[in-house]
Amino acid sequence: MPDIATTVATPLLAAAAEPQGLGGPLRIVLVVSILGGALLAWFLLRGYANGGEDPAAAAKDRRTAAARTENDPGDANA
């Protein structure tokens, strides 16, 4: 008499061994798209943090403005 567990398990194991379709490549495309979108958003929004100026130029402007206030005696009308 055949074993019922073997009879039932054999077709199920054979079905599980078959290729499952586009799951793996689709998952990779989805993850890369999300990461690319996040990187693009960071890159584009990075410029808005300082008004769209060059970060090096903005730092130089801050340093020169600080130097001006240190050497400036102040407004006589204040």
XYZ file of C-alpha atoms in Angstrom:
78
model
C 0.000 0.000 0.000
C 1.447 3.425 -0.947
C 2.311 5.934 1.723
C -0.218 8.764 1.700
C 2.248 11.394 2.951
C 4.670 10.613 0.115
C 1.854 10.628 -2.418
C 0.659 14.045 -1.310
C 4.086 15.596 -0.717
C 5.672 14.608 -4.052
C 3.488 16.840 -6.295
C 3.695 19.700 -3.811
C 7.501 19.549 -3.713
C 7.644 19.328 -7.499
C 5.440 22.430 -7.798
C 7.569 24.323 -5.294
C 10.746 23.520 -7.237
C 9.448 25.150 -10.432
C 10.464 28.748 -11.204
C 8.139 31.233 -9.548
C 8.192 33.933 -12.215
C 9.446 37.512 -12.020
C 9.480 37.800 -8.206
C 13.254 38.120 -7.758
C 14.047 40.558 -10.594
C 10.940 42.609 -9.826
C 11.965 42.891 -6.180
C 15.435 44.089 -7.220
C 13.975 46.684 -9.602
C 11.620 47.915 -6.883
C 14.372 48.283 -4.261
C 16.740 50.024 -6.693
C 13.960 52.395 -7.790
C 13.126 53.353 -4.214
C 16.780 53.894 -3.315
C 17.331 55.905 -6.506
C 14.303 58.082 -5.770
C 15.516 58.734 -2.228
C 18.992 59.631 -3.494
C 17.555 61.936 -6.157
C 15.302 63.654 -3.617
C 18.252 64.173 -1.257
C 20.371 65.574 -4.076
C 17.679 67.980 -5.267
C 16.554 69.109 -1.812
C 20.136 69.621 -0.660
C 20.314 72.843 -2.669
C 17.236 74.319 -0.969
C 18.858 74.211 2.467
C 20.906 77.323 1.723
C 18.721 79.032 -0.883
C 20.207 77.270 -3.885
C 23.665 78.750 -3.415
C 26.931 76.917 -3.696
C 27.707 75.484 -0.218
C 31.316 76.726 -0.368
C 30.216 80.234 -1.357
C 27.581 80.275 1.384
C 30.182 79.324 4.004
C 32.506 82.060 2.744
C 29.676 84.614 2.918
C 28.934 83.602 6.514
C 32.601 84.003 7.474
C 32.894 87.452 5.875
C 29.610 88.586 7.452
C 30.856 87.477 10.867
C 34.136 89.328 10.333
C 32.247 92.483 9.344
C 30.156 92.440 12.521
C 33.233 91.953 14.715
C 35.036 94.968 13.210
C 31.963 97.195 12.839
C 31.487 99.610 15.776
C 27.774 99.515 15.160
C 25.162 101.869 13.819
C 25.337 105.318 15.372
C 21.565 105.657 15.045
C 20.803 102.484 16.976
